[in-house]
Amino acid sequence: PSPRMESLPEAVLIRILASIPAVDLVLACRLVCCQWKNLVDGAALWILKCQQEGFTGAESQENAENWQNFYFLSKKRKNLIKNPCGEEDLQHWGDVENGGDGWKIEELPGDFGKEFPSEEVHKYFVTSYEWCRKAQVIDLRAEGYWEELMDTTQPKIVVKDWYAGRSDAGCLYELCVKLLSENEDVLAEYKSETIAIPQENDANWTEISHTFSNYGPGVRFVCFEHGGQDTLFWKGWYGVRVTNSSVTVEP
């Protein structure tokens, strides 16, 4: 940096650096000189960036590296499941099992159904009279979660799904999520019980969730699989309804 930059008080220099995109800070700015490297590797800069962008909840982070990771994880935070509500038909979902008349997409609330708790959700997937399952595999590296972050920080991986029956038909529902290694070995797994909804039910939407933490090094993929069927074996689509599935990597 120029002599003028070197004479700036550190607090002012941190404010200037905080206006630079995080990736440039790590890949370019920290290579400029020892002072800049120390600032980029220190906590104060990332605390300021978190404050500026409204990322809170990191107060418990104890060291500088955690603040930097907290910033990057907060910045990236999004639902990694593509097409969670059927707006793109069955795109991005792989059929694991397509029993009966197979998967179908319907508009909320649907026959004998209820509106979803969030106005942003307009559609759902519905199963048939034999088991229907569909899956999606998330490539964490392709989504920007680098190996050292996954292996060392092991950020929480939060999985959520929503299911409902129709009030005139009983149905079954299952959720299975696996954390996979590079070679697709299962490093951690969550499997719900088989949830049975009786024929006379209120058709309310129910959320199911699971948080993976301290899962060990090596996680590179998340495999999300869910499905179900009706219990009356009626032709058509009387089985469980699912929508608004999500997988997020949390700071």
XYZ file of C-alpha atoms in Angstrom:
251
model
C 0.000 0.000 0.000
C 1.029 3.633 -0.404
C 2.759 5.448 2.504
C -0.515 7.321 3.019
C -2.392 4.066 3.585
C 0.291 2.896 6.014
C -0.138 5.995 8.152
C -3.895 5.452 8.550
C -5.065 4.445 12.013
C -5.889 0.731 12.110
C -9.569 1.373 12.911
C -9.909 3.498 9.751
C -8.104 0.911 7.635
C -10.467 -1.800 8.949
C -13.464 0.345 7.921
C -12.018 0.743 4.408
C -11.271 -2.980 4.091
C -14.749 -3.857 5.357
C -16.237 -2.244 2.222
C -14.378 -4.734 -0.014
C -16.086 -8.035 -1.015
C -15.063 -10.880 1.299
C -13.616 -13.084 -1.449
C -11.298 -10.247 -2.565
C -10.203 -9.694 1.032
C -9.129 -13.317 1.391
C -7.673 -13.877 -2.090
C -6.078 -10.460 -2.778
C -5.954 -8.000 0.114
C -4.296 -10.313 2.616
C -1.380 -10.732 0.159
C -0.617 -6.983 0.012
C 1.507 -6.688 3.177
C 1.903 -8.080 6.703
C -0.397 -5.456 8.226
C -3.242 -6.215 5.800
C -2.767 -9.969 6.244
C -3.056 -9.580 10.017
C -6.205 -7.478 9.657
C -7.855 -9.919 7.231
C -6.922 -12.822 9.517
C -8.136 -10.948 12.609
C -11.586 -10.839 14.164
C -12.294 -7.081 14.109
C -12.722 -6.839 10.324
C -15.181 -9.756 10.169
C -17.100 -8.562 13.228
C -17.582 -5.241 11.419
C -18.650 -6.948 8.178
C -21.148 -9.092 10.115
C -22.558 -5.977 11.810
C -22.804 -4.066 8.518
C -24.761 -6.864 6.840
C -26.956 -7.660 9.834
C -25.519 -11.112 10.549
C -26.072 -11.577 14.280
C -25.720 -14.485 16.638
C -21.961 -14.846 16.328
C -21.295 -13.270 19.715
C -20.332 -16.690 21.055
C -17.570 -17.091 18.471
C -14.312 -17.064 20.378
C -11.575 -16.681 17.792
C -10.935 -14.834 14.545
C -11.240 -17.854 12.256
C -14.743 -18.525 13.574
C -15.818 -14.958 12.774
C -14.582 -15.286 9.199
C -16.392 -18.618 8.762
C -19.494 -17.199 10.435
C -19.506 -14.352 7.888
C -19.092 -16.668 4.878
C -21.717 -19.137 6.135
C -24.198 -16.335 6.851
C -23.590 -14.812 3.419
C -24.122 -18.129 1.629
C -27.096 -19.277 3.661
C -29.865 -20.497 1.370
C -32.013 -23.529 0.706
C -29.809 -26.018 -1.167
C -32.824 -28.075 -2.330
C -33.775 -27.066 -5.861
C -37.479 -26.914 -6.819
C -38.704 -27.623 -3.260
C -42.380 -26.841 -3.982
C -42.992 -28.296 -7.448
C -42.918 -24.961 -9.303
C -40.682 -26.614 -11.932
C -42.670 -29.836 -12.148
C -40.348 -32.709 -11.090
C -37.141 -31.046 -12.303
C -34.025 -31.616 -10.121
C -35.675 -34.598 -8.377
C -34.669 -38.164 -9.190
C -37.326 -40.879 -9.004
C -36.278 -43.536 -6.567
C -39.667 -45.228 -6.665
C -42.682 -44.245 -8.730
C -45.353 -46.701 -7.586
C -49.046 -46.656 -8.391
C -49.782 -43.712 -10.668
C -46.490 -42.071 -9.662
C -45.767 -38.568 -8.417
C -48.032 -35.646 -9.304
C -47.959 -31.891 -8.593
C -51.131 -30.139 -7.396
C -52.102 -26.591 -6.448
C -52.705 -25.750 -2.794
C -54.937 -26.361 -0.904
C -56.028 -29.305 -3.116
C -59.098 -31.516 -2.646
C -59.820 -32.206 1.034
C -56.664 -30.227 1.906
C -55.608 -27.158 3.879
C -53.689 -24.037 2.910
C -49.964 -24.035 3.694
C -48.788 -21.911 6.687
C -46.686 -19.708 4.355
C -48.275 -17.707 1.526
C -45.119 -18.160 -0.548
C -45.845 -21.864 -1.125
C -48.390 -22.538 -3.898
C -47.919 -26.189 -4.889
C -47.080 -29.598 -3.457
C -46.030 -33.052 -4.631
C -48.486 -35.899 -4.006
C -48.004 -39.676 -3.876
C -50.132 -42.532 -5.145
C -51.400 -45.955 -4.004
C -47.982 -47.640 -3.924
C -44.703 -46.235 -2.580
C -43.483 -43.090 -4.314
C -40.041 -41.810 -3.334
C -37.910 -39.046 -4.821
C -34.434 -37.856 -3.985
C -32.006 -35.028 -4.543
C -28.228 -35.112 -4.006
C -26.543 -31.833 -3.030
C -22.874 -31.374 -3.968
C -21.549 -29.186 -1.133
C -18.354 -28.154 -2.951
C -20.345 -27.083 -6.014
C -22.469 -24.937 -3.664
C -19.308 -23.221 -2.363
C -18.708 -25.085 0.919
C -15.002 -25.829 0.732
C -13.444 -28.988 2.149
C -11.533 -27.410 5.055
C -14.716 -25.652 6.220
C -16.739 -28.889 6.180
C -13.945 -30.917 7.825
C -12.805 -28.459 10.512
C -15.734 -26.151 11.320
C -18.362 -28.837 10.589
C -21.206 -26.301 10.337
C -24.670 -27.528 11.279
C -26.665 -29.034 8.401
C -30.366 -28.426 9.025
C -32.945 -30.521 7.166
C -36.671 -29.687 7.058
C -39.685 -31.080 5.256
C -43.461 -30.556 5.352
C -46.092 -33.249 4.887
C -49.897 -33.525 5.023
C -52.650 -35.996 4.221
C -56.019 -35.256 2.668
C -58.842 -35.492 5.182
C -60.663 -38.307 3.339
C -57.710 -40.715 2.984
C -55.092 -42.278 5.226
C -51.435 -42.235 4.170
C -47.824 -42.973 5.117
C -44.780 -40.666 5.046
C -41.012 -41.201 5.393
C -37.921 -38.978 5.312
C -34.330 -40.214 4.994
C -31.281 -37.927 4.778
C -27.680 -39.106 4.464
C -24.376 -37.254 4.653
C -22.010 -38.821 2.129
C -18.245 -38.850 1.588
C -16.360 -38.313 -1.664
C -16.911 -42.025 -2.432
C -20.553 -41.819 -1.309
C -19.983 -43.739 1.908
C -22.651 -42.880 4.513
C -21.019 -40.819 7.298
C -24.248 -39.864 9.092
C -27.911 -40.696 8.540
C -31.311 -39.542 9.765
C -34.330 -41.732 9.075
C -37.759 -40.816 10.344
C -40.119 -43.505 11.477
C -42.861 -44.402 9.010
C -45.454 -41.783 9.965
C -49.056 -42.955 9.559
C -51.863 -40.415 9.068
C -55.351 -41.899 9.682
C -58.196 -41.660 7.157
C -60.182 -39.160 9.223
C -57.519 -36.472 9.723
C -57.478 -32.667 9.845
C -55.266 -32.343 6.696
C -52.994 -29.887 8.531
C -49.421 -29.430 7.325
C -46.736 -30.760 9.704
C -43.045 -29.826 9.728
C -40.358 -32.404 10.418
C -36.735 -31.354 10.983
C -33.333 -32.744 11.919
C -29.985 -31.039 12.592
C -26.678 -32.782 11.829
C -23.723 -31.573 13.936
C -20.305 -32.972 14.951
C -20.579 -35.400 12.030
C -16.818 -35.727 11.522
C -14.599 -34.871 8.545
C -15.190 -35.964 4.957
C -18.764 -34.868 4.222
C -19.086 -33.818 0.561
C -22.720 -34.608 -0.382
C -26.164 -34.541 1.216
C -28.729 -37.043 -0.081
C -32.327 -36.015 0.725
C -35.036 -38.623 0.076
C -38.712 -38.616 1.014
C -41.977 -40.192 -0.029
C -45.048 -42.144 0.919
C -48.324 -43.609 -0.302
C -51.993 -43.804 0.603
C -53.241 -46.653 2.805
C -56.511 -47.248 0.956
C -54.964 -48.241 -2.404
C -57.293 -45.902 -4.286
C -56.303 -45.289 -7.905
C -55.005 -41.758 -8.405
C -53.297 -39.447 -5.925
C -54.622 -39.907 -2.396
C -51.254 -40.430 -0.688
C -49.144 -38.095 1.411
C -48.455 -34.567 0.143
C -44.991 -32.996 0.561
C -43.619 -29.509 -0.103
C -41.183 -26.784 1.028
C -38.306 -29.232 1.636
C -35.048 -27.577 2.692
C -31.403 -28.281 3.458
C -29.353 -25.372 4.837
C -25.777 -25.120 6.081
C -26.017 -22.903 9.161
C -23.426 -20.519 10.625
